[in-house]
mmCIF file of C-alpha atoms in Angstrom:
data_model
loop_
_atom_site.group_PDB
_atom_site.id
_atom_site.type_symbol
_atom_site.label_atom_id
_atom_site.label_comp_id
_atom_site.label_asym_id
_atom_site.label_seq_id
_atom_site.Cartn_x
_atom_site.Cartn_y
_atom_site.Cartn_z
ATOM 1 C CA MET A 1 78.877 159.055 90.065
ATOM 2 C CA PHE A 2 80.820 157.021 87.506
ATOM 3 C CA GLU A 3 78.447 154.053 87.856
ATOM 4 C CA ALA A 4 75.387 156.204 87.147
ATOM 5 C CA ALA A 5 77.049 157.955 84.193
ATOM 6 C CA ALA A 6 78.208 154.644 82.706
ATOM 7 C CA ARG A 7 74.829 152.970 83.224
ATOM 8 C CA HIS A 8 72.890 155.783 81.541
ATOM 9 C CA LEU A 9 75.631 156.904 79.127
ATOM 10 C CA ASN A 10 74.346 160.386 79.818
ATOM 11 C CA PHE A 11 75.775 162.883 82.320
ATOM 12 C CA SER A 12 72.500 164.816 82.617
ATOM 13 C CA THR A 13 70.473 161.715 83.444
ATOM 14 C CA ALA A 14 73.096 160.623 85.970
ATOM 15 C CA ALA A 15 73.024 164.079 87.566
ATOM 16 C CA SER A 16 69.230 163.965 87.869
ATOM 17 C CA GLU A 17 69.383 160.516 89.497
ATOM 18 C CA LEU A 18 72.004 161.710 91.995
ATOM 19 C CA SER A 19 70.258 165.075 92.628
ATOM 20 C CA ILE A 20 73.317 167.075 91.602
ATOM 21 C CA THR A 21 74.131 169.241 88.593
ATOM 22 C CA GLN A 22 75.358 168.032 85.227
ATOM 23 C CA PRO A 23 78.569 170.105 85.464
ATOM 24 C CA ALA A 24 79.289 168.439 88.808
ATOM 25 C CA VAL A 25 79.064 165.013 87.188
ATOM 26 C CA SER A 26 81.205 166.088 84.237
ATOM 27 C CA HIS A 27 83.830 167.612 86.556
ATOM 28 C CA GLY A 28 83.848 164.536 88.805
ATOM 29 C CA ILE A 29 84.321 162.159 85.877
ATOM 30 C CA ARG A 30 87.213 164.259 84.533
ATOM 31 C CA GLN A 31 88.851 164.190 87.972
ATOM 32 C CA LEU A 32 88.528 160.408 88.026
ATOM 33 C CA GLU A 33 90.031 160.133 84.538
ATOM 34 C CA VAL A 34 92.957 162.354 85.534
ATOM 35 C CA THR A 35 93.534 160.286 88.684
ATOM 36 C CA LEU A 36 93.495 157.002 86.739
ATOM 37 C CA GLY A 37 95.480 158.360 83.814
ATOM 38 C CA HIS A 38 92.989 156.959 81.294
ATOM 39 C CA PRO A 39 89.897 158.354 79.550
ATOM 40 C CA LEU A 40 86.771 156.455 80.601
ATOM 41 C CA PHE A 41 84.290 157.936 78.134
ATOM 42 C CA VAL A 42 84.367 158.781 74.442
ATOM 43 C CA ARG A 43 82.648 162.153 74.004
ATOM 44 C CA GLU A 44 81.413 162.675 70.460
ATOM 45 C CA HIS A 45 78.918 165.451 69.708
ATOM 46 C CA ARG A 46 75.882 164.502 71.798
ATOM 47 C CA THR A 47 76.740 160.827 72.215
ATOM 48 C CA LEU A 48 78.634 159.161 75.027
ATOM 49 C CA SER A 49 80.236 155.724 75.083
ATOM 50 C CA LEU A 50 82.673 153.859 77.288
ATOM 51 C CA THR A 51 86.306 153.335 76.387
ATOM 52 C CA THR A 52 87.956 149.950 76.907
ATOM 53 C CA GLN A 53 89.167 151.049 80.354
ATOM 54 C CA GLY A 54 85.727 152.475 81.090
ATOM 55 C CA LEU A 55 84.110 149.134 80.261
ATOM 56 C CA ARG A 56 86.548 147.341 82.588
ATOM 57 C CA LEU A 57 85.859 149.738 85.438
ATOM 58 C CA TYR A 58 82.082 149.670 84.954
ATOM 59 C CA ALA A 59 82.008 145.848 85.008
ATOM 60 C CA ALA A 60 83.864 145.885 88.328
ATOM 61 C CA VAL A 61 81.842 148.726 89.858
ATOM 62 C CA ALA A 62 78.466 147.308 88.808
ATOM 63 C CA SER A 63 79.375 143.887 90.176
ATOM 64 C CA GLY A 64 80.595 145.420 93.435
ATOM 65 C CA PHE A 65 77.431 147.453 93.914
ATOM 66 C CA GLY A 66 75.351 144.336 93.268
ATOM 67 C CA THR A 67 77.236 142.412 95.937
ATOM 68 C CA ILE A 68 76.842 145.302 98.393
ATOM 69 C CA SER A 69 73.090 145.438 97.742
ATOM 70 C CA GLU A 70 72.697 141.709 98.341
ATOM 71 C CA THR A 71 74.707 141.863 101.570
ATOM 72 C CA LEU A 72 72.717 144.821 102.903
ATOM 73 C CA ALA A 73 69.472 142.982 102.203
ATOM 74 C CA GLU A 74 70.734 139.877 103.986
ATOM 75 C CA ILE A 75 71.917 141.879 107.019
ATOM 76 C CA SER A 76 68.656 143.815 107.283
ATOM 77 C CA GLY A 77 66.654 140.591 107.084
ATOM 78 C CA SER A 78 64.030 142.370 105.029
ATOM 79 C CA ALA A 79 61.891 140.656 102.430
ATOM 80 C CA HIS A 80 64.003 140.585 99.302
ATOM 81 C CA ARG A 81 63.506 139.402 95.747
ATOM 82 C CA ASP A 82 66.564 139.042 93.594
ATOM 83 C CA LYS A 83 65.979 140.820 90.291
ATOM 84 C CA ILE A 84 68.003 140.249 87.160
ATOM 85 C CA VAL A 85 67.760 141.588 83.621
ATOM 86 C CA ALA A 86 68.111 138.955 80.893
ATOM 87 C CA SER A 87 68.041 139.414 77.140
ATOM 88 C CA ALA A 88 67.708 137.236 74.059
ATOM 89 C CA SER A 89 66.371 137.339 70.528
ATOM 90 C CA THR A 90 62.591 137.551 70.290
ATOM 91 C CA VAL A 91 62.178 134.041 68.898
ATOM 92 C CA LEU A 92 64.412 132.481 71.565
ATOM 93 C CA ALA A 93 62.672 134.343 74.376
ATOM 94 C CA THR A 94 59.204 133.498 73.039
ATOM 95 C CA GLU A 95 59.620 129.914 71.873
ATOM 96 C CA TRP A 96 62.279 128.537 74.236
ATOM 97 C CA LEU A 97 62.450 130.641 77.392
ATOM 98 C CA LEU A 98 58.806 131.586 77.911
ATOM 99 C CA PRO A 99 57.490 127.978 78.089
ATOM 100 C CA LYS A 100 60.067 127.249 80.814
ATOM 101 C CA LEU A 101 59.419 130.252 83.076
ATOM 102 C CA ALA A 102 56.909 128.379 85.266
ATOM 103 C CA GLY A 103 59.631 125.863 86.092
ATOM 104 C CA LEU A 104 62.069 128.679 86.854
ATOM 105 C CA ARG A 105 59.605 130.214 89.335
ATOM 106 C CA GLN A 106 59.167 126.858 91.067
ATOM 107 C CA GLU A 107 62.919 126.333 91.448
ATOM 108 C CA HIS A 108 63.764 129.936 92.346
ATOM 109 C CA PRO A 109 60.650 131.628 93.797
ATOM 110 C CA ASN A 110 62.639 134.651 94.963
ATOM 111 C CA LEU A 111 64.059 135.333 91.508
ATOM 112 C CA GLN A 112 62.438 138.218 89.665
ATOM 113 C CA ILE A 113 63.371 138.437 85.999
ATOM 114 C CA GLU A 114 63.056 141.212 83.451
ATOM 115 C CA ILE A 115 63.332 139.936 79.881
ATOM 116 C CA ARG A 116 64.400 142.187 77.029
ATOM 117 C CA CYS A 117 63.868 140.976 73.470
ATOM 118 C CA LEU A 118 66.603 142.534 71.333
ATOM 119 C CA ASP A 119 67.235 142.598 67.588
ATOM 120 C CA ARG A 120 70.994 142.939 68.116
ATOM 121 C CA ASP A 121 73.486 141.763 70.724
ATOM 122 C CA PRO A 122 73.960 144.357 73.497
ATOM 123 C CA GLU A 123 77.094 145.840 75.059
ATOM 124 C CA LEU A 124 76.589 144.191 78.444
ATOM 125 C CA ALA A 125 78.798 146.456 80.535
ATOM 126 C CA SER A 126 76.836 149.587 79.640
ATOM 127 C CA SER A 127 73.342 148.241 78.915
ATOM 128 C CA GLY A 128 72.135 147.316 82.402
ATOM 129 C CA ILE A 129 71.677 143.717 81.209
ATOM 130 C CA ASP A 130 72.956 141.043 83.593
ATOM 131 C CA ILE A 131 72.938 138.059 81.246
ATOM 132 C CA HIS A 132 72.429 137.653 77.513
ATOM 133 C CA ILE A 133 71.767 134.465 75.550
ATOM 134 C CA ARG A 134 73.928 134.790 72.464
ATOM 135 C CA LEU A 135 74.921 132.657 69.496
ATOM 136 C CA GLY A 136 78.575 132.532 68.504
ATOM 137 C CA ASP A 137 81.962 131.076 69.377
ATOM 138 C CA GLY A 138 81.965 132.018 73.072
ATOM 139 C CA ASN A 139 84.722 134.616 72.773
ATOM 140 C CA TRP A 140 83.581 138.162 73.512
ATOM 141 C CA PRO A 141 85.790 140.866 75.099
ATOM 142 C CA PHE A 142 85.292 141.516 78.814
ATOM 143 C CA CYS A 143 82.647 138.787 79.106
ATOM 144 C CA SER A 144 82.418 135.318 80.606
ATOM 145 C CA SER A 145 80.470 132.716 78.643
ATOM 146 C CA THR A 146 78.775 129.472 79.680
ATOM 147 C CA GLN A 147 78.124 127.118 76.762
ATOM 148 C CA LEU A 148 74.506 126.062 76.365
ATOM 149 C CA TRP A 149 73.426 124.174 73.225
ATOM 150 C CA ALA A 150 74.866 123.610 69.756
ATOM 151 C CA GLU A 151 73.470 125.438 66.732
ATOM 152 C CA GLN A 152 71.369 122.893 64.828
ATOM 153 C CA ILE A 153 69.414 123.976 61.751
ATOM 154 C CA VAL A 154 66.683 121.905 60.118
ATOM 155 C CA PRO A 155 63.966 122.705 57.535
ATOM 156 C CA VAL A 156 60.471 122.986 59.043
ATOM 157 C CA CYS A 157 56.947 123.607 57.792
ATOM 158 C CA SER A 158 53.393 123.183 59.008
ATOM 159 C CA PRO A 159 52.067 119.606 59.329
ATOM 160 C CA ALA A 160 49.322 120.500 56.831
ATOM 161 C CA PHE A 161 51.891 121.766 54.309
ATOM 162 C CA LEU A 162 53.912 118.577 54.686
ATOM 163 C CA GLU A 163 50.813 116.398 54.262
ATOM 164 C CA ARG A 164 49.729 118.323 51.182
ATOM 165 C CA HIS A 165 53.115 118.552 49.416
ATOM 166 C CA GLY A 166 55.352 115.910 51.022
ATOM 167 C CA PRO A 167 57.027 113.806 52.024
ATOM 168 C CA PHE A 168 60.167 115.230 50.427
ATOM 169 C CA GLY A 169 62.508 112.423 49.453
ATOM 170 C CA SER A 170 65.261 114.602 48.061
ATOM 171 C CA VAL A 171 66.613 118.130 48.152
ATOM 172 C CA ALA A 172 65.278 118.673 44.631
ATOM 173 C CA GLU A 173 61.760 117.859 45.826
ATOM 174 C CA LEU A 174 62.189 120.113 48.843
ATOM 175 C CA LEU A 175 63.365 123.018 46.690
ATOM 176 C CA SER A 176 60.461 122.671 44.291
ATOM 177 C CA HIS A 177 58.244 124.273 46.932
ATOM 178 C CA PRO A 178 58.133 127.835 48.290
ATOM 179 C CA LEU A 179 60.822 128.772 50.779
ATOM 180 C CA ILE A 180 60.701 131.311 53.591
ATOM 181 C CA HIS A 181 64.040 133.099 53.756
ATOM 182 C CA TYR A 182 65.164 134.761 56.994
ATOM 183 C CA VAL A 183 67.819 137.485 56.681
ATOM 184 C CA ASP A 184 69.110 138.979 59.942
ATOM 185 C CA PRO A 185 70.328 142.568 59.404
ATOM 186 C CA TYR A 186 72.485 142.593 62.565
ATOM 187 C CA ARG A 187 73.741 139.057 63.239
ATOM 188 C CA LEU A 188 75.434 136.336 61.226
ATOM 189 C CA ARG A 189 72.740 133.742 60.516
ATOM 190 C CA ILE A 190 72.677 130.789 58.142
ATOM 191 C CA GLY A 191 70.390 131.140 55.108
ATOM 192 C CA TRP A 192 69.167 128.581 52.614
ATOM 193 C CA ALA A 193 72.213 128.802 50.324
ATOM 194 C CA GLU A 194 74.622 128.485 53.260
ATOM 195 C CA TRP A 195 72.630 125.565 54.684
ATOM 196 C CA LEU A 196 72.807 123.701 51.384
ATOM 197 C CA ARG A 197 76.519 124.369 50.845
ATOM 198 C CA ALA A 198 77.440 123.359 54.399
ATOM 199 C CA LEU A 199 75.752 119.992 53.848
ATOM 200 C CA GLU A 200 77.492 119.686 50.451
ATOM 201 C CA LEU A 201 74.161 119.822 48.681
ATOM 202 C CA PRO A 202 73.673 121.526 45.291
ATOM 203 C CA VAL A 203 72.515 125.154 45.351
ATOM 204 C CA PRO A 204 70.221 126.012 42.439
ATOM 205 C CA ALA A 205 70.760 129.253 40.547
ATOM 206 C CA ASN A 206 67.344 130.516 41.636
ATOM 207 C CA LEU A 207 66.061 129.417 45.013
ATOM 208 C CA PRO A 208 62.235 129.396 45.130
ATOM 209 C CA VAL A 209 61.998 132.072 47.828
ATOM 210 C CA ALA A 210 58.354 133.043 48.203
ATOM 211 C CA LEU A 211 58.770 135.174 51.321
ATOM 212 C CA GLU A 212 61.805 137.015 52.741
ATOM 213 C CA VAL A 213 61.680 138.353 56.297
ATOM 214 C CA ASN A 214 64.078 140.017 58.746
ATOM 215 C CA ASP A 215 62.715 138.412 61.907
ATOM 216 C CA SER A 216 63.164 134.768 62.897
ATOM 217 C CA LEU A 217 59.931 134.574 64.894
ATOM 218 C CA PHE A 218 57.989 135.932 61.921
ATOM 219 C CA ALA A 219 59.634 133.323 59.680
ATOM 220 C CA GLN A 220 58.581 130.559 62.082
ATOM 221 C CA LYS A 221 55.016 131.855 62.316
ATOM 222 C CA ALA A 222 54.808 132.069 58.522
ATOM 223 C CA ALA A 223 55.893 128.431 58.302
ATOM 224 C CA GLU A 224 53.311 127.465 60.924
ATOM 225 C CA MET A 225 50.610 129.137 58.802
ATOM 226 C CA GLY A 226 51.569 127.177 55.695
ATOM 227 C CA GLU A 227 53.375 129.901 53.749
ATOM 228 C CA GLY A 228 56.262 127.600 52.910
ATOM 229 C CA ILE A 229 59.351 125.893 54.298
ATOM 230 C CA SER A 230 61.632 127.741 56.700
ATOM 231 C CA LEU A 231 64.904 126.946 58.413
ATOM 232 C CA GLY A 232 64.399 126.288 62.108
ATOM 233 C CA TRP A 233 66.938 126.468 64.936
ATOM 234 C CA ARG A 234 66.769 123.664 67.479
ATOM 235 C CA PRO A 235 65.934 123.552 70.334
ATOM 236 C CA ILE A 236 64.102 126.854 69.735
ATOM 237 C CA VAL A 237 61.595 125.179 67.389
ATOM 238 C CA ASP A 238 61.218 122.090 69.605
ATOM 239 C CA HIS A 239 58.239 123.543 71.500
ATOM 240 C CA ALA A 240 56.386 124.156 68.226
ATOM 241 C CA LEU A 241 57.323 120.680 66.982
ATOM 242 C CA ALA A 242 56.023 119.043 70.178
ATOM 243 C CA ALA A 243 52.827 121.101 70.037
ATOM 244 C CA GLY A 244 52.168 120.075 66.429
ATOM 245 C CA ARG A 245 52.500 123.611 65.093
ATOM 246 C CA LEU A 246 55.547 122.615 63.039
ATOM 247 C CA ALA A 247 56.892 119.461 61.444
ATOM 248 C CA ILE A 248 60.377 118.603 60.186
ATOM 249 C CA ALA A 249 60.215 118.991 56.415
ATOM 250 C CA PHE A 250 63.475 117.229 55.542
ATOM 251 C CA PRO A 251 65.611 115.052 57.857
ATOM 252 C CA ARG A 252 68.976 116.755 57.318
ATOM 253 C CA THR A 253 70.289 118.725 60.289
ATOM 254 C CA LEU A 254 73.213 121.110 59.995
ATOM 255 C CA GLU A 255 75.465 121.507 63.041
ATOM 256 C CA THR A 256 77.563 124.603 62.442
ATOM 257 C CA GLY A 257 80.020 124.217 65.332
ATOM 258 C CA ARG A 258 78.676 127.376 66.958
ATOM 259 C CA HIS A 259 76.745 127.348 70.238
ATOM 260 C CA HIS A 260 74.380 129.496 72.219
ATOM 261 C CA TYR A 261 75.971 130.875 75.371
ATOM 262 C CA ALA A 262 74.877 132.539 78.586
ATOM 263 C CA VAL A 263 77.038 135.662 78.486
ATOM 264 C CA ILE A 264 77.831 137.830 81.523
ATOM 265 C CA ALA A 265 79.999 140.948 81.708
ATOM 266 C CA SER A 266 83.326 140.155 83.361
ATOM 267 C CA GLY A 267 83.906 141.394 86.884
ATOM 268 C CA PRO A 268 85.357 140.440 90.254
ATOM 269 C CA GLY A 269 82.195 138.568 91.219
ATOM 270 C CA ILE A 270 78.799 137.447 89.933
ATOM 271 C CA ARG A 271 75.618 138.209 91.855
ATOM 272 C CA ARG A 272 73.954 135.156 93.321
ATOM 273 C CA ALA A 273 70.748 135.711 91.327
ATOM 274 C CA VAL A 274 72.670 135.956 88.047
ATOM 275 C CA ALA A 275 74.611 132.792 88.851
ATOM 276 C CA GLN A 276 71.353 130.975 89.687
ATOM 277 C CA PHE A 277 69.789 131.953 86.365
ATOM 278 C CA ARG A 278 72.946 131.041 84.437
ATOM 279 C CA ASP A 279 73.085 127.617 86.098
ATOM 280 C CA TRP A 280 69.372 127.101 85.439
ATOM 281 C CA LEU A 281 69.899 127.893 81.741
ATOM 282 C CA SER A 282 72.806 125.443 81.617
ATOM 283 C CA ALA A 283 70.756 122.682 83.211
ATOM 284 C CA ARG A 284 67.820 123.274 80.836
ATOM 285 C CA SER A 285 70.049 123.211 77.762
ATOM 286 C CA SER A 286 71.287 119.710 78.578
ATOM 287 C CA ALA A 287 67.918 118.337 79.683
#
């Protein structure tokens, strides 16, 4: 009952799934909270969220149920495909993960993957997401993180744009052409001013921003279509560079010290399928 309520963050939906009444779910959860001596849910108006103790319990319960499901399938000997839910930003999923999925299927034919493209980082314990590819310092509460690749940022544009306006021998030449500026409303991302300052390069009073967007994939596509110069995150842009859709506009790469990580909610155990996908991501990031 708790697992269903925590997964849906809705007592009515949990009750429908379990074929019982909503009051029965509410009463059962309150009994559990009294027994444990801790509130598990924050009840505010019509919204429901997990407390810190609720997040801890859900991580353990969800992991335990996953292990039970795998064991039952193995004992029954029935045909079984391991399904996981993975999430990432749209640009990472499209430009980095999607081109590699054929290789994933070859290595793990029994692995079925659901990919969710998200514009903000999820709360793993209550979202139903098994593994999330996230940029940061690797320290997130109640999560385990496997380091993947370093954040590397380099200016990119279309090959035609570079041929028409370049090569750019200096920052001044680079900044005399239209820039595409990506501003993420939910995550900390490096912009043009931050990129210049981090490399100890001068920041002009008025950057020549011709286009400002709130989506990284859109910024990349605009650069590919010759709208200007955008900042690109490697290795996410590597597929477009290899395909000739993008070119490096200026050979200065910023390494911020942050990394992308494969992030999993903490628990007493990790399902085999999740561990396989995490290890596959790790191997691909160092290839």
